[in-house]
PDB file of C-alpha atoms in Angstrom:
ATOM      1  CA  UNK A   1      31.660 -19.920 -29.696  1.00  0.00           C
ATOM      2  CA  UNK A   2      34.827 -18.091 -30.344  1.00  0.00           C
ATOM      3  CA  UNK A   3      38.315 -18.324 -28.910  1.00  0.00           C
ATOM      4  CA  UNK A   4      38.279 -14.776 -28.176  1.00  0.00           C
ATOM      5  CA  UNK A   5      34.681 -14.349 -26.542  1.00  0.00           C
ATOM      6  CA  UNK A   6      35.317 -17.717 -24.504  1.00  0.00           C
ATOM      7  CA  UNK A   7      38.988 -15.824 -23.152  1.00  0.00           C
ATOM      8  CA  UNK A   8      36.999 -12.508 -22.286  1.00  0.00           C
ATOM      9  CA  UNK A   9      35.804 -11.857 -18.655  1.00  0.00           C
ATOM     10  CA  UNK A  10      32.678 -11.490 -17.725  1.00  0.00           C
ATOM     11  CA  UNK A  11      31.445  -8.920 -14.879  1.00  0.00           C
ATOM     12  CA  UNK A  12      28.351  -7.350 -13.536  1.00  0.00           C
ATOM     13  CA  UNK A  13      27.581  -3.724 -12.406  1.00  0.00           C
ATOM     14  CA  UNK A  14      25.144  -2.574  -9.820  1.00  0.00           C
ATOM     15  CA  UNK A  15      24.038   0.190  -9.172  1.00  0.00           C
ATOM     16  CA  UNK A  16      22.002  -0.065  -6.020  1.00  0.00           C
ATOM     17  CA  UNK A  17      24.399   2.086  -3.443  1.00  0.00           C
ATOM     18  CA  UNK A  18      22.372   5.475  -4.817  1.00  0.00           C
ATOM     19  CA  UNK A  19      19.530   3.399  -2.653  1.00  0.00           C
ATOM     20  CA  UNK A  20      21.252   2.915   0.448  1.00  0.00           C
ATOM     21  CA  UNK A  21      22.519   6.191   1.209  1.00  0.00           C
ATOM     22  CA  UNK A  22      19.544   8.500   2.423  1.00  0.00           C
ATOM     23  CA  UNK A  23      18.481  11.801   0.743  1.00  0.00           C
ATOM     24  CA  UNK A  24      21.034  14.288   1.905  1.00  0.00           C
ATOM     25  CA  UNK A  25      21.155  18.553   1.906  1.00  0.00           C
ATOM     26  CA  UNK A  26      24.582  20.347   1.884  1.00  0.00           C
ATOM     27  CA  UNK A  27      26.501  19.229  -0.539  1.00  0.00           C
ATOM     28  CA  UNK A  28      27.517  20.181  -3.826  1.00  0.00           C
ATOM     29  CA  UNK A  29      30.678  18.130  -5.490  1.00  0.00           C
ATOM     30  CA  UNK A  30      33.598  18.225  -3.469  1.00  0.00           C
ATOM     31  CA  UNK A  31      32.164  20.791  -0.992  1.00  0.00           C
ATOM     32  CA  UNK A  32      30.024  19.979   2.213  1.00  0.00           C
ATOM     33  CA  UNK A  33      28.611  22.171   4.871  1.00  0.00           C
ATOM     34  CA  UNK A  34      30.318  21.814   8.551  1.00  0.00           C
ATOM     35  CA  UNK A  35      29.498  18.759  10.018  1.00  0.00           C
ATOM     36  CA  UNK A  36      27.243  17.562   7.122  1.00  0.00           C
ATOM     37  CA  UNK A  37      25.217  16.468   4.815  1.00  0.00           C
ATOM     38  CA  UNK A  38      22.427  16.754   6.934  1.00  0.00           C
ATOM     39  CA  UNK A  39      19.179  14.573   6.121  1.00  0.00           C
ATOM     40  CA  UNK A  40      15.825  16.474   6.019  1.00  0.00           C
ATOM     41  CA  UNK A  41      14.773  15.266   9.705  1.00  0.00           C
ATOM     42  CA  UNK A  42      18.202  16.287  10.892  1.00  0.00           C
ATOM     43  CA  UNK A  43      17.284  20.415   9.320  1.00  0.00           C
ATOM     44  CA  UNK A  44      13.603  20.391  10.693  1.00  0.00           C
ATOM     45  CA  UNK A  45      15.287  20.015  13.743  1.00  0.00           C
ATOM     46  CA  UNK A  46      17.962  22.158  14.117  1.00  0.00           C
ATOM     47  CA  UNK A  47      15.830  24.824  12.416  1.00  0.00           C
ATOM     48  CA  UNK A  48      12.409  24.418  14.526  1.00  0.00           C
ATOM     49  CA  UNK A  49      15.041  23.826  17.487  1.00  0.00           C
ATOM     50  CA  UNK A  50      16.882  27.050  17.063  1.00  0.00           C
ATOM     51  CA  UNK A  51      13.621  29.326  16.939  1.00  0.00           C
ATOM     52  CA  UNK A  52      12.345  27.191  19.956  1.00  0.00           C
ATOM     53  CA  UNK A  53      15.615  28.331  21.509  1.00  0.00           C
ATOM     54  CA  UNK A  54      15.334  31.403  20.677  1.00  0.00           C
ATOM     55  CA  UNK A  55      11.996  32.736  21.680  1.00  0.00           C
ATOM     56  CA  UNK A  56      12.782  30.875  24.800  1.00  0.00           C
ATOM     57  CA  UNK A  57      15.752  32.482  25.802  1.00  0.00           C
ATOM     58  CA  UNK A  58      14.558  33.945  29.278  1.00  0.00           C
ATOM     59  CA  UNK A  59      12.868  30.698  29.996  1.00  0.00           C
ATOM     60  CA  UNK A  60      16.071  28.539  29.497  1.00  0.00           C
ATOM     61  CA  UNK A  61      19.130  31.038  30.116  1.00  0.00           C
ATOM     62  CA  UNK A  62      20.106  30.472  33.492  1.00  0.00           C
ATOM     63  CA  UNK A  63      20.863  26.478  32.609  1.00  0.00           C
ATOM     64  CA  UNK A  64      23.818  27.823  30.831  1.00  0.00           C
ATOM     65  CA  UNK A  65      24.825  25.606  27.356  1.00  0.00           C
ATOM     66  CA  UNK A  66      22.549  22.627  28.654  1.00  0.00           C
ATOM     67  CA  UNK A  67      19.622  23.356  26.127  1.00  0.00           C
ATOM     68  CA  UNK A  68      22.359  24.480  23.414  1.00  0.00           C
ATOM     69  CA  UNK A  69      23.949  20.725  23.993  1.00  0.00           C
ATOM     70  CA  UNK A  70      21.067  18.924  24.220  1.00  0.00           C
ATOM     71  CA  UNK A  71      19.601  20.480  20.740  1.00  0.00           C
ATOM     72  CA  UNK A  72      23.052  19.290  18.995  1.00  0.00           C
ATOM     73  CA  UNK A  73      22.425  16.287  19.962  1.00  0.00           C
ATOM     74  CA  UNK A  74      18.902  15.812  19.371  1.00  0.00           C
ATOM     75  CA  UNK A  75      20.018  16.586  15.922  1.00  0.00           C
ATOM     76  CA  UNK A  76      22.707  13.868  16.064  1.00  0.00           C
ATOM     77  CA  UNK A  77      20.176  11.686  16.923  1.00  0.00           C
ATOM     78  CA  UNK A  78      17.879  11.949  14.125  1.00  0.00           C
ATOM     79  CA  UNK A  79      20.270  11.552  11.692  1.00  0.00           C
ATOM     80  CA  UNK A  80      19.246   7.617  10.928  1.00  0.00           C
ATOM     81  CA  UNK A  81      15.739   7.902  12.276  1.00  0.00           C
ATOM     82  CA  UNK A  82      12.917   5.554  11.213  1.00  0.00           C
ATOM     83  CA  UNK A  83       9.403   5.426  11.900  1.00  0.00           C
ATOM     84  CA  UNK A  84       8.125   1.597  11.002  1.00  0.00           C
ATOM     85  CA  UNK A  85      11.034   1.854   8.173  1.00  0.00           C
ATOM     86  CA  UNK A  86      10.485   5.002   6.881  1.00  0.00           C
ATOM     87  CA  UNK A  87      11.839   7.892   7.179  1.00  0.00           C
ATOM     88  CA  UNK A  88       9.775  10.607   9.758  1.00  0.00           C
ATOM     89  CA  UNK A  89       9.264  13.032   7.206  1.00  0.00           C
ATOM     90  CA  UNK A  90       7.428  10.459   4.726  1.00  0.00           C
ATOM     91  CA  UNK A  91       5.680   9.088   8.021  1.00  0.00           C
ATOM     92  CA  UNK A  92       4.486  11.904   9.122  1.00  0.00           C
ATOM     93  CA  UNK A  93       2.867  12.609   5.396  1.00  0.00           C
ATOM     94  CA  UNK A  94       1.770   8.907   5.480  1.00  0.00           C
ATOM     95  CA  UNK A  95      -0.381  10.285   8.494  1.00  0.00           C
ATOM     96  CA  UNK A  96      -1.809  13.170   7.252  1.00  0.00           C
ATOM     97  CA  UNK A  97      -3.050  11.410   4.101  1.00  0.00           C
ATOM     98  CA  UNK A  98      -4.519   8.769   6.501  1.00  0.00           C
ATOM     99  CA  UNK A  99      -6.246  11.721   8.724  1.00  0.00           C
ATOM    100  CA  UNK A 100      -7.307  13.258   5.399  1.00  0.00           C
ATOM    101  CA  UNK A 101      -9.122  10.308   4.180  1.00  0.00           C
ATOM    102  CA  UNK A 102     -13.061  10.169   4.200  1.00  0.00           C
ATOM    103  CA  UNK A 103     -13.925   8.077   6.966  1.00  0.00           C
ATOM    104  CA  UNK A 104     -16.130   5.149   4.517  1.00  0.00           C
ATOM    105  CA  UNK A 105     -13.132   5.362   2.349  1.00  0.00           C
ATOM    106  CA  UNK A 106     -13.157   5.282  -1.466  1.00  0.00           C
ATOM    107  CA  UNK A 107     -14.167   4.055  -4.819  1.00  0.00           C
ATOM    108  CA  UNK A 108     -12.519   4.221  -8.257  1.00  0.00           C
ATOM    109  CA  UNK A 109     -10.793   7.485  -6.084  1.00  0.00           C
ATOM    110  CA  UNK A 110     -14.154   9.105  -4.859  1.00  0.00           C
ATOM    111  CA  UNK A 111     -15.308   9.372  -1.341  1.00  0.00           C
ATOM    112  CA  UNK A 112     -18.007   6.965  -0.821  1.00  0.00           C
ATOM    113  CA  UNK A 113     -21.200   7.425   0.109  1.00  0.00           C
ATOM    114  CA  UNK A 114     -23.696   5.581   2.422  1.00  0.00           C
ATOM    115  CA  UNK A 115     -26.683   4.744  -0.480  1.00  0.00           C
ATOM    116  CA  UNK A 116     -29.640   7.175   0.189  1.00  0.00           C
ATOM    117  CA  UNK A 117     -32.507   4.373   1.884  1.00  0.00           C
ATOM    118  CA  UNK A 118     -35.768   3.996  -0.651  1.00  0.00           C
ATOM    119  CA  UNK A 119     -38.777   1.881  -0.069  1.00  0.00           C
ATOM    120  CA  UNK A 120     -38.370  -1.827  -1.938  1.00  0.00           C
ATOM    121  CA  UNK A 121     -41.626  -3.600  -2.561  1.00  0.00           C
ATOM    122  CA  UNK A 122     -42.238  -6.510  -3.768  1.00  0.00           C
ATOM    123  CA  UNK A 123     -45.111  -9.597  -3.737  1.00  0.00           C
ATOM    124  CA  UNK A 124     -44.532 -13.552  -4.213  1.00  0.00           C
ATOM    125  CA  UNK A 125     -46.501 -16.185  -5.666  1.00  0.00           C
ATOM    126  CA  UNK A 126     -46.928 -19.613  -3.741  1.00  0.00           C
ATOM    127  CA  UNK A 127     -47.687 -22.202  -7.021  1.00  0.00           C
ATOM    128  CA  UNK A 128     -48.745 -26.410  -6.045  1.00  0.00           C
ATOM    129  CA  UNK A 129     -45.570 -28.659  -6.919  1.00  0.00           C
ATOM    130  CA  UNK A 130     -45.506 -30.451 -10.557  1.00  0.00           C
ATOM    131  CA  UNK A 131     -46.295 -33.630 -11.281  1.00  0.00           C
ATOM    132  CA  UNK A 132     -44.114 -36.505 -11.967  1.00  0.00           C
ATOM    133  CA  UNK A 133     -43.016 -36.868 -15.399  1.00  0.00           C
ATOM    134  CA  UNK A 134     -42.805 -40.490 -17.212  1.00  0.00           C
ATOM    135  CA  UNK A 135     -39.443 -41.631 -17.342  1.00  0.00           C
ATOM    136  CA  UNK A 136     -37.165 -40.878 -20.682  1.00  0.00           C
ATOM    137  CA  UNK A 137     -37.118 -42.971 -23.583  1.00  0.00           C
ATOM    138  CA  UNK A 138     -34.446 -45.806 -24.374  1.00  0.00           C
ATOM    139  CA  UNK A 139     -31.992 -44.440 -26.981  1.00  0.00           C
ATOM    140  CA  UNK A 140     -30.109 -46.415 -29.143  1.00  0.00           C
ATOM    141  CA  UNK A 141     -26.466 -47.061 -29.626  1.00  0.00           C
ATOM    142  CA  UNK A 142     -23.681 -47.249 -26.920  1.00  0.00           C
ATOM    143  CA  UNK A 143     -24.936 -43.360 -25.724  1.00  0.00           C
ATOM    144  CA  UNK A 144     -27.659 -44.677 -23.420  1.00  0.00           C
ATOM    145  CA  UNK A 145     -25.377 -46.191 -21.119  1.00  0.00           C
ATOM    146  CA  UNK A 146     -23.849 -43.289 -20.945  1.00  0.00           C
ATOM    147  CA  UNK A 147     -27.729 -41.336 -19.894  1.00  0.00           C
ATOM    148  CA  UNK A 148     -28.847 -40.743 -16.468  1.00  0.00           C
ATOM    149  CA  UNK A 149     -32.744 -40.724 -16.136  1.00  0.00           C
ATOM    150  CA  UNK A 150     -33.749 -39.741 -13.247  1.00  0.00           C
ATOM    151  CA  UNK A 151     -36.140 -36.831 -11.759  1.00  0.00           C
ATOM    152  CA  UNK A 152     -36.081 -33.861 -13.700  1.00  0.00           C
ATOM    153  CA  UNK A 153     -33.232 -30.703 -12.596  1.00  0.00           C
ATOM    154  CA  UNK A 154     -34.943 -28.153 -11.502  1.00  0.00           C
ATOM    155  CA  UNK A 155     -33.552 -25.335 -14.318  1.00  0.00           C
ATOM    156  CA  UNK A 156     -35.146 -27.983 -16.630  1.00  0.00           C
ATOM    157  CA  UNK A 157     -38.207 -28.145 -14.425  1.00  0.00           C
ATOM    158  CA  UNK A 158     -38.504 -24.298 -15.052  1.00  0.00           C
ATOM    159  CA  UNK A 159     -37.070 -24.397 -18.684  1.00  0.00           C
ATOM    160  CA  UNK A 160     -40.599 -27.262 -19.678  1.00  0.00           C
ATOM    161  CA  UNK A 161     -38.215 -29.714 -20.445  1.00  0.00           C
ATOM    162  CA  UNK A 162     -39.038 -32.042 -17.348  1.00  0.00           C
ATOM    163  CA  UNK A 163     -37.973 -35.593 -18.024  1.00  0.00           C
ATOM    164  CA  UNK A 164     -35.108 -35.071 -20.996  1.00  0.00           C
ATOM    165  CA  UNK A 165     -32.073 -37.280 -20.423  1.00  0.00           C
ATOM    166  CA  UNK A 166     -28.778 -35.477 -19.072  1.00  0.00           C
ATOM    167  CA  UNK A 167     -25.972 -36.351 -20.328  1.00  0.00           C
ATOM    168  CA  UNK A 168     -22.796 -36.422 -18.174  1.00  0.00           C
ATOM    169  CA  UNK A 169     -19.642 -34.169 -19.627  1.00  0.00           C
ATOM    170  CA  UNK A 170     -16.375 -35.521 -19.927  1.00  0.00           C
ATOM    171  CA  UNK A 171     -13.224 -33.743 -18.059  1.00  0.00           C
ATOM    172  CA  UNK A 172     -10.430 -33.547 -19.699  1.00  0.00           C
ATOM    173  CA  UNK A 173     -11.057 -36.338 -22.570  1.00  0.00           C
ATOM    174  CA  UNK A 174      -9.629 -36.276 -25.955  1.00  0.00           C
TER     175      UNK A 174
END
């Protein structure tokens, strides 16, 4: 390595802050709207909050500012808000997928289906066991110590092979 890449500083960048601040309306460069940026739960409820107000006038007028007060702050309050760590607006869609599911769910993305009932039938067969078989032949060499004869597997039962000598496999030799 060089003198001159061995003298240089090394640094890091991240760019992760984009992430921590929350998806904001009202501003554009330098400029913001009073009192803003507003998040997207903060507008739904200043704007469904001032037609509530609205429409409600005669209801609500003789409180005075109470309502007017309590509606600023409501949308103070919601300016953070989380439902189970999420923001209310993606919870609230999180719900209405949920509601909009089919209720046995899906498969490969289609709505699945109870399976329409049909009439299985079927017979069996009740066969006497085998008989014995004579015991394997002695082979040669150092491999018959290595032979286990005993009764016949069944899968060699069924295979007609009844009374061949198994021979154990070896895990992990060389």
């Amino acid at each position: 390595m060089s003198g001159a890449t061995a003298a240089r500083e090394r640094f890091a960048r991240s760019y992760t802050a984009a992430r921590r601040h929350p998806w904001v309306l009202g501003k554009l460069g330098d400029w913001v709207i009073w009192f803003g940026p507003y998040s997207p739960a903060q507008l739904v409820v200043i704007g469904g909050g001032a037609v509530l107000l609205i429409n409600t006038f005669a209801w609500w007028s003789w409180l005075g500012p109470v309502p007017v007060v309590l509606w600023l702050v409501a949308a103070w309050a919601v300016r953070g808000a989380k439902i189970g760590g999420v923001s209310p607006s993606t919870a609230v869609l999180g719900l209405m997928q949920l509601l909009s599911q089919p209720p046995a769910g899906r498969i490969a993305g289609r709505a699945a289906r109870d399976v329409r009932p049909r009439l299985l039938t079927g017979s069996f067969v009740i066969e006497p066991p085998m008989a014995e078989t004579a015991p394997a032949p002695a082979v040669s060499g150092g491999v018959a110590s290595a032979m286990h004869s005993g009764p016949a597997s069944g899968l060699s039962q069924l295979l007609g092979g009844a009374g061949l000598p198994v021979v154990p496999s070896s895990v992990g030799g060389s």
